Amino acid sequence: MAALPRRIIKETQRLMQEPVPGISAVPDDSNARYFHVIVTGPEDSPFEGGLFKLELFLPEDYPMSAPKVRFITKIYHPNIDRLGRICLDILKDKWSPALQIRTVLLSIQALLSAPNPDDPLANDVAELWKVNESEAIRNAKEWTRRYAMDN
Amino acid sequence: MEEMAASQENDSEMDCSDNEDCYDYNDYYNDEDSDVEHIDLLKIDPEYFEYKCLSEEEIERLLNETVEDLSNRLRISLSLAKVLLHSHYWNSNEVIVKYEENPQQTLISSRIDPPVPPRNIIFTPTHMTCPVCVTLHHVDRFFYLSCAHMFCKDCWTMHFEVQVNQGISTAISCMARDCVVLAPEDFVLKHLQHKTSIREKYQHFTFQDYVKSHPELRFCPGPNCSVIVHSNEIKAKRVVCDQCKTIFCFRCGCDYHAPTDCQVIKKWLTKCADDSETANYISAHTKDCPKCHICIEKNGGCNHMQCYNCKHDFCWMCLGDWKSHGSEYYECSRYRENPNIAHESVHAQAREALKKYLHYYERWENHSKSLKLEEQTLGKLRARINEKVMSGLGTWIDWQYLFTAANLLAKCRYTLQYTYPFAYYMDAGPRKELFEYQQAQLEAEIENLSWKIERAETTDRGDLENQMDIAEKRRTTLLKDFLDV
């Protein structure tokens, strides 16, 4: 594999030295482009108290192409599907090379605080979120308790 | 256009450029001096349509002339003129009107300038860090668009390379977050100077974008045809490609469809496609009774059919008399290989291969459908039982055996369904014969079970439970003998 670009080295150093509150991103021992990520569920959201594992991969042409990010912990969220794939504009057409791992993870954390059922990836979840928000939030809390706590 | 022309001193020249007729259209113009002739032609032939089949080079020249003309007129660079034309569907007139009215707004709406003007750039340091590669470079190495977002040369090059490889060309924007400013052609090409293949790709994609955004141009839809048709009349008229002879509608690019217009034909074709689904449904879900030939739709999972009309009992799968299926040698599931196939022609072999595949596929598909139908049967059964219980005919627990039976049936049929791909890939021989014998046995018992469940109320419970036992035994025997795990 080609040498690690300075950009990735710099970003990794900064992530280690000044970590974002509520987010940890640690590069894999064997692959510096692969990050083990843990995002804590934001306060006053149904995900509060949960620890969500994600994986983040920087493709060969990063930062010209967006990082690939996926939830590993099961989560009940209208913009995150069964496979943990995330519907977030900056990971797709709104990606800009000026964005960073840090900004991406912050956006994901913000997505947990503000689900957007009008732009759904998990249709059944989004549907419930729209017709019966309190039940959807109850489900999200239940899933958080079941899958994102104590393990 | 009239108003504009009046304010211009060189209106004749302008008209000419507006219609892009300066190029190669002198004959056409000369003809049009005598309007009578044109009208006559239309009278004789209502499909009469003036168009030209041009090559990519000719179209490129045509577009470049439009660009050059606009650039001269508005005193802007060729590259900017191109962006303006592309964002206005190549309507020079509209661009000129808008630009003379409010140049700044026109540049903003065409994404040439940012909505908010950038602050003045002050080059105090001699070196600065590129925000993308986080590397310190001399300021000479930095480039920026009208938005003044500065990035180093190498990052721009890489950005363009990645975008072009994704098929993006005229829509490539600045690298800064949320910045909408488009990178004009000269800026992109400058950064792709040493990347010949990417450069060529970029030029190919931009050309495609330009032609597609130009209402007077249409790519010939013929396979591998590079002809582009040009006409001043944007009408649903017939075009015959000079090169590949493909006939199509100039306006929508689909098969020529006079006298219907583009929208109506589209609706009609969609409807036809839907109706053909009905035909498909009939052929897929109905068969004629082998005795009285009435059309029968299968609405239950059981393959033992009894004709509603003539009461003939037959097998849905092979349309044979059901009596022969009751015997030990259940023939329906067996595929008979043609032993002489090796000596026959390639065609015959292909036909035989297809026939063989279809034999298995049909049965596979049929059981999958039966499974779905039996699910519905179960729903109806549940409703009927509920009714009985509510009206005091037994208790819930008395009827549970029926659900057990239905679940068992589903399990057996599922296995049976999956025996067909297995059989398809098996080599002919005694083992396959044994397999197909067992498969046939299972098939027969499952149909018996299904038949009995569908008529649950009139079937003796002991009889049904006996049948369940037999079916399950057949299933487990087959799995024991052939399941290789």
XYZ file of C-alpha atoms in Angstrom, chain A residues 5-8 10-11 61-65 90 94-100 103 107, chain B residues 131-136 151 154-156 158-160 162-163 166 174-178:
42
model
C -0.941 10.781 3.083
C 0.037 13.594 5.404
C -3.610 14.598 5.629
C -4.581 11.297 7.220
C -2.500 14.918 10.693
C -6.166 14.122 11.191
C -8.761 8.736 -2.893
C -9.680 10.255 0.470
C -10.161 13.202 0.980
C -11.330 13.631 -2.611
C -13.920 10.917 -1.883
C -22.134 14.907 3.369
C -22.489 16.960 -0.430
C -19.030 15.623 0.390
C -16.303 18.230 0.221
C -12.569 17.470 0.487
C -12.450 20.219 3.094
C -14.545 18.090 5.455
C -12.782 15.807 7.919
C -16.760 16.840 11.034
C -22.614 15.282 11.804
C -6.749 22.771 3.964
C -7.112 19.558 1.983
C -3.635 18.020 2.078
C -2.576 19.963 5.219
C 0.787 20.637 3.619
C 2.677 23.924 3.710
C -6.360 25.068 -2.430
C -2.114 19.116 -6.606
C -5.346 18.948 -4.630
C -7.300 20.626 -7.421
C -6.763 15.194 -7.682
C -10.243 16.586 -7.079
C -10.903 16.897 -10.809
C -11.816 11.828 -8.928
C -14.842 13.783 -10.145
C -17.232 9.444 -11.430
C -15.243 24.151 -5.719
C -13.753 21.916 -3.015
C -14.871 24.052 -0.094
C -17.729 22.871 2.078
C -21.157 23.990 0.799
